[in-house]
């Protein structure tokens, strides 16, 4: 059997450095961004033509969607595969580009105002964190089916032995002004309250409204819809639709968003400090 | 009444544009443009007044012109040559064309819905308007640079690109926060327009990288100028409705 020649460590390291530099090259970042811009712009008419293919993406999870809706509607969904590929490449590029430079900024020979120089690199890392967060969210999040409830009606059994969930109505707020004529007597706040009963019989009450989810036992409860929307004719609510989700990765992408905002702010301050903008703005 | 305000704003911008190329009437053009901005902003205020605390729908094409004109007036301030700023007629031409589109292809008559009663939703929309206007002005400045050389631009393209990208990113972050609180997802696929938003973020991320690092000096200017077509096509077009003739004026 022939001997397998192992590359010399020096050569391998040089190759690795070259590959790293190439992966983090700025021209590559520009090309990936332009590719993603064209890919997503092309997606608009395709989604419009086939909206029902994309709506379940948030419900069934990424892997299931890719192997069902995505795979069997390739003429409308091919761009989504391009988006995933492009974002992955952009994440790798941003990571390689910044990691090589960050050490020079924060290392021993750092200069005055080094913190502001970190701004663009923070945004690069944030892109990686957000991309991982989205991926985690679409892969690992769990959406519960059968979430339509009748207020003061039978409770819904929650998974993972969390107990039961029932909905009641307390002090709904109805619009009674004149400014929004189309909204007369419509509910501004339907006043839904969740009654969560643990297997031990412990009861927790939580308020839920649009854009105001309730949190319990690792699950988030979102008000998706309700009926009727108006207080007239008088009568009790007939239906409450809740979106119940467990998304362990949501904190990752929320953290990524916060890091991006901080990085962006530092970068803008740095631009101004460096008098690049100062002369023009003041 | 609201549509009358919008039509008046369009008429004023058209008049300002007509007055802008002639040397003797440029000051008057600025004055008329100010009136157009005020009328356009009053229209926007009326739309917000009629929807608050919900977010008025499909204002994208209607709200960009007054903000673009406002940024144009800022660019045409005395230190930049005042009314003789060479980008003024082009900016006003853009403003007028965008306003005309929103008059003849209206979509801003949809009623708002309760889920848009969120500060994140309001902030998202406002940052979108401002971001689009800043991108368009960056295109005007880049065009000037190509046409008249570096002295005519003085780093303004990068300034407006940076500002536009920051605003667009804020729009993205507030939109995601709203999406998370309202639906529990970072991206909601119920609206196809979400990909148009992403497309412009990627496009301007590419252009800004070129400007920040001084690479591809000519190509980056052409890409910034191409934004004058990109933004209307990708981000204004989805906010337009069907052709309407005669346009509703009252």
Coordinates of C-alpha atoms in Angstrom, one line a residue:
Chain A
X1 CA 0.0 0.0 0.0
X2 CA 1.3 3.4 -0.9
X3 CA 2.3 5.8 1.8
X4 CA 0.0 8.8 2.0
X5 CA 2.0 12.0 2.0
X6 CA 0.8 14.4 4.7
X7 CA 1.2 18.1 3.8
X8 CA 3.9 20.0 5.8
X9 CA 2.4 22.0 8.6
X10 CA 3.9 25.3 7.1
X11 CA 2.4 24.7 3.7
X12 CA -1.0 23.7 5.2
X13 CA -1.0 26.8 7.4
X14 CA -0.2 29.0 4.4
X15 CA -3.0 27.3 2.5
X16 CA -5.4 27.8 5.4
X17 CA -4.4 31.5 5.6
X18 CA -5.1 31.9 1.9
X19 CA -8.4 30.2 2.2
X20 CA -9.4 32.3 5.2
X21 CA -8.4 35.5 3.4
X22 CA -10.4 34.5 0.3
X23 CA -13.4 33.5 2.4
X24 CA -13.4 36.9 4.1
X25 CA -12.6 39.0 1.0
X26 CA -14.6 42.1 0.6
X27 CA -15.2 41.6 -3.1
X28 CA -16.8 38.3 -2.2
X29 CA -19.1 40.1 0.3
X30 CA -20.2 42.5 -2.4
X31 CA -20.8 39.7 -5.0
X32 CA -22.8 37.7 -2.4
X33 CA -24.9 40.8 -1.4
X34 CA -25.6 41.6 -5.1
X35 CA -26.6 38.0 -5.7
X36 CA -28.9 38.0 -2.7
X37 CA -30.4 41.3 -3.8
X38 CA -31.3 39.9 -7.2
X39 CA -32.5 36.6 -5.7
X40 CA -34.9 38.3 -3.3
X41 CA -36.1 40.9 -5.8
X42 CA -36.9 38.0 -8.2
X43 CA -38.8 36.3 -5.3
X44 CA -41.5 39.0 -5.1
X45 CA -43.6 38.0 -8.1
X46 CA -43.0 34.3 -7.3
X47 CA -44.3 34.7 -3.7
X48 CA -47.3 36.8 -4.9
X49 CA -48.2 34.0 -7.4
X50 CA -47.9 31.3 -4.8
X51 CA -48.5 32.9 -1.4
X52 CA -50.1 29.8 0.0
X53 CA -46.8 27.9 -0.5
X54 CA -44.9 30.2 1.8
X55 CA -47.4 30.9 4.6
X56 CA -46.9 27.4 6.2
X57 CA -43.2 28.0 6.5
X58 CA -43.7 29.5 10.0
X59 CA -46.0 26.6 11.1
X60 CA -44.5 23.4 9.8
X61 CA -40.8 24.3 10.4
X62 CA -38.0 24.7 7.9
X63 CA -36.9 21.1 7.3
X64 CA -40.5 19.9 6.7
X65 CA -41.3 22.8 4.5
X66 CA -38.1 22.3 2.4
X67 CA -39.0 18.7 1.8
X68 CA -42.6 19.2 1.0
X69 CA -43.8 22.7 -0.1
X70 CA -40.4 23.8 -1.2
X71 CA -39.4 20.6 -3.1
X72 CA -42.7 20.2 -5.0
X73 CA -43.1 23.8 -6.0
X74 CA -39.5 24.4 -7.2
X75 CA -40.6 26.8 -9.9
X76 CA -41.8 29.2 -7.2
X77 CA -39.4 28.3 -4.4
X78 CA -36.0 27.9 -6.0
X79 CA -35.0 31.4 -4.9
X80 CA -35.4 30.3 -1.2
X81 CA -32.7 27.8 -1.6
X82 CA -30.5 30.6 -3.2
X83 CA -31.4 32.8 -0.2
X84 CA -30.2 30.1 2.3
X85 CA -27.0 29.5 0.3
X86 CA -26.3 33.2 0.0
X87 CA -26.9 34.0 3.7
X88 CA -24.7 31.0 4.7
X89 CA -21.9 32.3 2.5
X90 CA -22.4 35.8 3.7
X91 CA -22.2 34.6 7.3
X92 CA -19.0 32.8 6.7
X93 CA -17.6 35.8 4.8
X94 CA -18.6 38.3 7.6
X95 CA -17.0 36.0 10.2
X96 CA -13.7 35.5 8.4
X97 CA -13.5 39.2 7.4
X98 CA -14.0 40.5 10.9
X99 CA -12.2 37.9 12.9
X100 CA -8.9 38.7 11.1
X101 CA -9.3 42.4 11.8
X102 CA -10.8 42.5 15.3
X103 CA -7.6 41.2 16.9
X104 CA -5.7 44.1 15.3
X105 CA -8.2 46.5 16.8
X106 CA -8.4 45.2 20.3
X107 CA -4.9 43.6 20.5
X108 CA -1.9 45.0 22.3
X109 CA -1.2 47.9 19.9
X110 CA -4.7 49.2 20.0
X111 CA -5.3 52.9 19.3
X112 CA -7.5 55.6 20.8
X113 CA -11.2 55.2 19.9
X114 CA -10.7 51.5 19.2
X115 CA -14.2 50.8 20.5
X116 CA -15.8 52.7 17.7
X117 CA -13.7 50.8 15.1
X118 CA -15.4 47.7 16.3
X119 CA -18.7 48.9 15.0
X120 CA -18.6 47.3 11.5
X121 CA -17.3 44.1 13.0
X122 CA -20.1 43.9 15.5
X123 CA -22.6 44.2 12.7
X124 CA -20.8 41.4 10.9
X125 CA -20.9 39.1 13.9
X126 CA -24.6 40.2 14.4
X127 CA -25.4 38.9 10.9
X128 CA -23.9 35.5 11.8
X129 CA -25.8 35.5 15.1
X130 CA -29.1 36.5 13.5
X131 CA -28.7 33.9 10.7
X132 CA -28.1 31.2 13.2
X133 CA -31.0 32.4 15.3
X134 CA -33.4 32.4 12.2
X135 CA -32.2 28.9 11.3
X136 CA -32.6 27.7 14.9
X137 CA -36.0 29.3 15.0
X138 CA -37.3 27.8 11.8
X139 CA -35.8 24.4 12.6
X140 CA -36.4 24.0 16.3
X141 CA -39.5 26.1 17.0
X142 CA -42.7 24.2 17.7
X143 CA -46.1 25.5 16.8
X144 CA -49.1 23.7 18.4
X145 CA -52.1 22.9 16.2
X146 CA -55.7 23.2 17.3
X147 CA -55.5 26.6 18.9
X148 CA -59.0 27.9 18.3
X149 CA -60.8 28.4 21.7
X150 CA -64.2 29.5 22.8
X151 CA -64.1 32.0 25.6
X152 CA -65.3 30.4 28.9
X153 CA -65.5 27.2 26.9
X154 CA -63.7 23.9 27.3
X155 CA -59.9 24.1 28.1
X156 CA -57.1 23.0 25.7
X157 CA -54.6 20.5 27.0
X158 CA -51.0 21.7 26.7
X159 CA -48.1 19.5 25.8
X160 CA -45.1 18.5 28.0
X161 CA -47.5 18.0 31.0
X162 CA -48.0 21.8 31.4
X163 CA -51.6 21.5 32.3
X164 CA -54.6 23.1 30.5
X165 CA -55.4 26.5 29.0
X166 CA -58.8 28.3 28.9
X167 CA -59.7 31.8 27.8
X168 CA -62.0 34.3 29.5
X169 CA -62.9 37.9 28.7
X170 CA -62.3 40.7 31.2
X171 CA -63.0 44.4 30.6
X172 CA -62.7 44.7 26.8
X173 CA -62.0 48.2 25.5
X174 CA -64.3 49.3 22.7
X175 CA -63.6 52.4 20.4
X176 CA -66.2 55.0 21.1
X177 CA -64.6 58.1 19.6
X178 CA -65.5 59.8 16.3
X179 CA -62.1 60.2 14.8
X180 CA -61.9 56.7 13.4
X181 CA -65.4 56.5 11.8
X182 CA -64.7 53.0 10.3
X183 CA -63.8 51.7 13.8
X184 CA -67.0 52.6 15.7
X185 CA -67.7 50.0 18.4
X186 CA -64.8 47.8 17.3
X187 CA -62.7 46.3 20.0
X188 CA -59.4 48.1 20.7
X189 CA -58.5 45.6 23.3
X190 CA -60.7 42.4 23.4
X191 CA -59.6 41.8 27.0
X192 CA -58.7 38.2 26.7
X193 CA -57.2 36.5 29.8
X194 CA -55.6 33.1 29.7
X195 CA -56.3 30.8 32.6
X196 CA -53.5 28.3 32.8
X197 CA -53.9 25.4 35.2
X198 CA -51.0 23.2 36.1
X199 CA -51.4 19.5 36.7
X200 CA -51.1 20.2 40.4
X201 CA -54.1 22.6 40.2
X202 CA -52.1 25.8 40.4
X203 CA -53.9 28.5 38.4
X204 CA -52.1 31.4 36.6
X205 CA -53.9 34.2 34.8
X206 CA -52.1 36.0 32.0
X207 CA -53.4 38.8 29.7
X208 CA -53.0 38.3 26.0
X209 CA -53.6 40.9 23.2
X210 CA -52.3 41.7 19.7
X211 CA -48.6 42.4 19.8
X212 CA -48.6 41.5 23.5
X213 CA -47.9 37.7 23.8
X214 CA -48.1 35.8 27.1
X215 CA -45.3 33.6 28.3
X216 CA -45.8 30.4 30.3
X217 CA -43.8 27.2 30.7
X218 CA -41.4 28.0 27.8
X219 CA -44.3 28.7 25.4
X220 CA -45.4 32.0 24.0
X221 CA -49.1 32.6 23.4
X222 CA -49.9 35.0 20.6
X223 CA -53.4 36.4 19.8
X224 CA -53.8 35.5 16.2
X225 CA -57.4 36.4 15.6
X226 CA -60.8 36.7 17.3
X227 CA -64.5 37.0 16.4
X228 CA -66.6 39.1 16.4
X229 CA -64.5 42.2 16.0
X230 CA -67.2 44.5 17.0
X231 CA -69.2 44.9 20.2
X232 CA -72.4 45.4 18.2
X233 CA -74.6 43.5 18.1
X234 CA -74.0 42.6 21.7
X235 CA -73.0 39.1 22.6
X236 CA -70.2 37.1 23.9
X237 CA -67.1 36.2 21.8
X238 CA -67.5 33.2 19.6
X239 CA -63.9 32.4 18.9
X240 CA -60.4 33.2 19.9
X241 CA -57.5 31.9 17.8
X242 CA -54.2 31.6 19.5
X243 CA -50.8 30.9 18.0
X244 CA -48.9 28.9 20.6
X245 CA -45.2 28.6 19.9
X246 CA -42.1 27.4 21.6
X247 CA -39.0 28.9 20.1
X248 CA -35.8 28.4 22.0
X249 CA -33.8 30.2 19.3
X250 CA -35.8 33.5 19.5
X251 CA -33.4 34.9 22.1
X252 CA -30.5 34.2 19.7
X253 CA -31.9 36.3 16.9
X254 CA -33.1 39.0 19.3
X255 CA -29.6 39.2 20.7
X256 CA -28.3 39.4 17.1
X257 CA -30.6 42.3 16.4
X258 CA -29.4 44.1 19.6
X259 CA -25.7 43.6 18.6
X260 CA -26.4 44.8 15.1
X261 CA -28.0 48.0 16.4
X262 CA -25.0 48.7 18.8
X263 CA -22.6 48.0 16.0
X264 CA -24.4 50.3 13.6
X265 CA -24.4 53.1 16.2
X266 CA -20.7 52.7 16.9
X267 CA -20.0 52.8 13.2
X268 CA -22.0 56.0 12.7
X269 CA -20.3 57.7 15.6
X270 CA -16.9 56.6 14.3
X271 CA -17.8 58.1 10.9
X272 CA -18.7 61.3 12.5
X273 CA -15.7 61.3 14.9
X274 CA -13.4 60.8 12.0
X275 CA -14.8 64.1 10.5
X276 CA -15.9 62.3 7.5
X277 CA -19.4 63.4 8.1
X278 CA -18.8 66.2 10.5
X279 CA -17.8 68.8 8.0
X280 CA -20.8 67.9 5.9
X281 CA -23.5 67.6 8.6
X282 CA -22.6 70.6 10.9
Chain B
X1 CA -60.2 66.1 1.2
X2 CA -57.1 64.0 1.8
X3 CA -56.7 63.2 -1.9
X4 CA -57.0 66.9 -2.7
X5 CA -54.0 67.5 -0.4
X6 CA -52.1 64.8 -2.2
X7 CA -53.0 66.2 -5.6
X8 CA -52.1 69.7 -4.5
X9 CA -48.7 68.5 -3.3
X10 CA -48.1 66.8 -6.6
X11 CA -49.1 70.0 -8.5
X12 CA -46.7 72.1 -6.4
X13 CA -43.9 69.7 -6.9
X14 CA -44.6 69.8 -10.7
X15 CA -44.5 73.6 -10.7
X16 CA -41.3 73.6 -8.6
X17 CA -39.7 71.2 -11.1
X18 CA -40.8 73.4 -14.0
X19 CA -39.2 76.4 -12.4
X20 CA -36.0 74.7 -11.3
X21 CA -33.9 74.7 -14.6
X22 CA -34.1 78.4 -15.1
X23 CA -31.6 80.5 -13.3
X24 CA -34.0 83.4 -12.5
X25 CA -36.7 81.2 -11.0
X26 CA -34.7 78.8 -8.9
X27 CA -35.4 80.6 -5.7
X28 CA -39.1 80.6 -6.5
X29 CA -38.7 76.9 -7.2
X30 CA -37.4 76.3 -3.7
X31 CA -40.3 78.2 -2.2
X32 CA -42.9 76.3 -4.2
X33 CA -41.1 73.0 -3.2
X34 CA -41.4 74.0 0.5
X35 CA -45.1 74.5 0.0
X36 CA -45.3 71.0 -1.7
X37 CA -43.4 69.5 1.2
X38 CA -45.8 71.1 3.7
X39 CA -48.9 70.0 1.8
X40 CA -47.5 66.5 1.5
X41 CA -46.7 66.3 5.2
X42 CA -50.2 67.7 6.1
X43 CA -51.6 64.8 3.9
X44 CA -49.5 62.3 5.8
X45 CA -50.6 63.8 9.1
X46 CA -54.2 63.5 8.0
X47 CA -53.6 59.8 7.2
X48 CA -52.0 59.2 10.6
X49 CA -54.7 61.2 12.3
X50 CA -57.3 58.9 10.6
X51 CA -55.6 55.7 11.7
X52 CA -53.7 56.3 15.0
X53 CA -53.0 54.2 17.1
X54 CA -53.0 51.9 14.1
X55 CA -50.6 52.3 11.2
X56 CA -52.0 53.8 7.9
X57 CA -51.7 51.3 5.1
X58 CA -49.7 51.5 1.9
X59 CA -48.2 54.9 2.3
X60 CA -44.9 53.9 0.8
X61 CA -45.3 55.6 -2.6
X62 CA -47.1 58.7 -1.1
X63 CA -44.7 59.4 1.8
X64 CA -41.4 59.2 0.0
X65 CA -41.8 62.3 -2.3
X66 CA -42.2 64.9 0.5
X67 CA -39.3 63.4 2.5
X68 CA -37.1 63.2 -0.7
X69 CA -38.0 66.9 -1.4
X70 CA -37.1 67.7 2.2
X71 CA -33.7 66.0 1.9
X72 CA -33.2 67.7 -1.5
X73 CA -33.9 71.1 0.1
X74 CA -31.3 70.2 2.8
X75 CA -28.8 69.3 0.1
X76 CA -29.6 72.6 -1.7
X77 CA -28.8 74.7 1.4
X78 CA -26.5 77.8 0.9
X79 CA -23.3 75.9 1.7
X80 CA -23.9 73.6 -1.2
X81 CA -24.7 76.3 -3.7
X82 CA -28.2 77.1 -2.5
X83 CA -30.8 77.1 -5.3
X84 CA -28.1 76.5 -7.9
X85 CA -27.3 73.1 -6.6
X86 CA -27.1 71.1 -9.8
X87 CA -28.9 68.1 -8.4
X88 CA -32.0 70.2 -7.6
X89 CA -33.9 69.7 -10.9
X90 CA -33.2 65.9 -10.9
X91 CA -34.4 65.6 -7.3
X92 CA -37.6 67.5 -8.0
X93 CA -38.2 65.5 -11.2
X94 CA -38.0 62.3 -9.1
X95 CA -40.3 63.7 -6.5
X96 CA -42.8 64.8 -9.0
X97 CA -42.8 61.4 -10.9
X98 CA -43.2 59.5 -7.7
X99 CA -46.0 61.7 -6.6
X100 CA -47.7 61.4 -9.9
X101 CA -47.5 57.6 -9.6
X102 CA -49.3 57.7 -6.3
X103 CA -52.0 59.9 -7.7
X104 CA -52.7 57.7 -10.7
X105 CA -52.0 54.3 -9.1
X106 CA -53.4 54.8 -5.6
X107 CA -53.4 52.1 -3.0
X108 CA -53.5 54.2 0.2
X109 CA -57.2 53.8 0.6
X110 CA -57.1 50.5 2.6
X111 CA -58.3 50.7 6.2
X112 CA -55.8 49.9 8.9
X113 CA -56.1 46.8 11.1
X114 CA -55.7 46.4 14.8
X115 CA -52.5 44.4 14.7
X116 CA -50.7 47.4 13.3
X117 CA -51.4 49.3 16.6
X118 CA -47.8 49.0 17.7
X119 CA -45.0 51.5 18.1
X120 CA -42.7 49.1 16.3
X121 CA -45.0 49.0 13.3
X122 CA -45.2 52.9 13.3
X123 CA -41.4 53.2 13.6
X124 CA -40.9 50.5 10.9
X125 CA -43.0 52.5 8.4
X126 CA -41.4 55.9 9.2
X127 CA -37.8 54.5 8.9
X128 CA -38.8 52.9 5.6
X129 CA -39.9 56.3 4.2
X130 CA -36.8 58.0 5.3
X131 CA -34.5 55.2 4.2
X132 CA -36.0 55.2 0.7
X133 CA -35.7 58.9 0.4
X134 CA -32.1 58.9 1.5
X135 CA -31.2 56.1 -1.0
X136 CA -32.7 58.1 -3.8
X137 CA -30.8 61.2 -2.9
X138 CA -27.6 59.2 -2.7
X139 CA -28.3 58.2 -6.3
X140 CA -28.7 61.9 -7.3
X141 CA -25.4 62.8 -5.7
X142 CA -23.7 59.8 -7.3
X143 CA -25.1 60.9 -10.7
X144 CA -23.7 64.4 -10.1
X145 CA -20.3 62.9 -9.3
X146 CA -20.3 61.0 -12.5
X147 CA -21.5 64.0 -14.5
X148 CA -19.5 66.8 -13.0
X149 CA -16.6 65.2 -11.2
X150 CA -15.5 64.9 -7.5
X151 CA -15.8 68.6 -6.7
X152 CA -19.6 68.5 -7.2
X153 CA -20.2 65.7 -4.7
X154 CA -17.8 66.2 -1.8
X155 CA -18.5 62.8 0.0
X156 CA -22.3 63.4 0.0
X157 CA -23.1 60.1 -1.8
X158 CA -21.5 58.2 1.1
X159 CA -23.2 60.3 3.7
X160 CA -26.6 59.6 2.2
X161 CA -25.9 56.0 1.6
X162 CA -24.8 55.6 5.2
X163 CA -27.8 57.4 6.5
X164 CA -30.1 55.4 4.2
X165 CA -28.6 52.1 5.2
X166 CA -28.8 53.0 8.9
X167 CA -32.5 54.0 8.5
X168 CA -33.3 50.9 6.4
X169 CA -31.6 48.7 9.0
X170 CA -33.6 50.4 11.8
X171 CA -36.7 49.7 9.7
X172 CA -35.6 46.1 9.5
X173 CA -35.0 45.7 13.2
X174 CA -38.3 47.4 14.2
X175 CA -40.1 45.3 11.7
X176 CA -38.6 42.1 13.1
X177 CA -39.5 43.2 16.6
X178 CA -43.1 43.8 15.5
X179 CA -43.1 40.5 13.7
X180 CA -41.8 38.7 16.8
X181 CA -44.4 40.3 19.2
X182 CA -47.3 40.0 16.8
X183 CA -46.7 36.6 15.2
X184 CA -43.8 35.0 17.1
X185 CA -41.7 34.8 14.0
X186 CA -38.7 36.8 12.7
X187 CA -40.2 36.9 9.2
X188 CA -43.8 36.6 8.3
X189 CA -44.4 35.3 4.8
X190 CA -48.0 36.5 4.6
X191 CA -46.8 39.6 2.7
X192 CA -44.6 39.2 -0.4
X193 CA -43.3 42.7 0.1
X194 CA -40.9 41.4 2.8
X195 CA -38.5 40.1 0.2
X196 CA -38.4 43.5 -1.5
X197 CA -37.3 44.9 1.8
X198 CA -34.6 42.3 2.1
X199 CA -33.5 42.9 -1.6
X200 CA -32.8 46.6 -1.0
X201 CA -31.0 45.8 2.3
X202 CA -28.6 43.5 0.4
X203 CA -28.3 45.8 -2.5
X204 CA -27.2 48.8 -0.4
X205 CA -25.1 46.6 1.9
X206 CA -23.1 45.8 -1.3
X207 CA -23.0 49.5 -2.4
X208 CA -22.0 50.7 1.0
X209 CA -19.2 48.2 1.4
X210 CA -17.7 49.5 -1.8
X211 CA -18.0 53.1 -0.6
X212 CA -16.6 52.5 2.8
X213 CA -13.6 50.7 1.6
X214 CA -13.0 52.8 -1.6
X215 CA -13.2 49.8 -4.0
X216 CA -14.4 49.7 -7.6
X217 CA -14.6 53.6 -7.8
X218 CA -16.6 53.8 -11.0
X219 CA -18.8 50.7 -10.5
X220 CA -19.9 51.8 -7.0
X221 CA -21.1 55.2 -8.5
X222 CA -23.0 53.4 -11.2
X223 CA -24.5 51.1 -8.6
X224 CA -25.6 54.1 -6.5
X225 CA -27.1 55.7 -9.6
X226 CA -28.9 52.5 -10.4
X227 CA -30.6 52.9 -7.0
X228 CA -32.7 55.5 -8.7
X229 CA -34.3 52.7 -10.7
X230 CA -33.9 50.0 -8.1
X231 CA -35.8 51.7 -5.3
X232 CA -38.8 52.7 -7.3
X233 CA -39.0 49.3 -9.0
X234 CA -38.4 47.1 -5.9
X235 CA -39.8 49.3 -3.0
X236 CA -42.2 51.8 -4.5
X237 CA -44.0 49.6 -7.1
X238 CA -45.4 47.1 -4.5
X239 CA -47.1 50.1 -2.8
X240 CA -48.9 51.1 -6.0
X241 CA -52.5 50.1 -6.8
X242 CA -54.3 49.8 -10.1
X243 CA -54.4 52.6 -12.7
X244 CA -57.2 55.1 -11.9
X245 CA -58.5 57.6 -14.3
X246 CA -59.7 60.2 -13.6
X247 CA -57.8 60.3 -10.3
X248 CA -59.8 60.9 -7.2
X249 CA -59.2 64.5 -6.1
X250 CA -61.4 64.9 -3.1

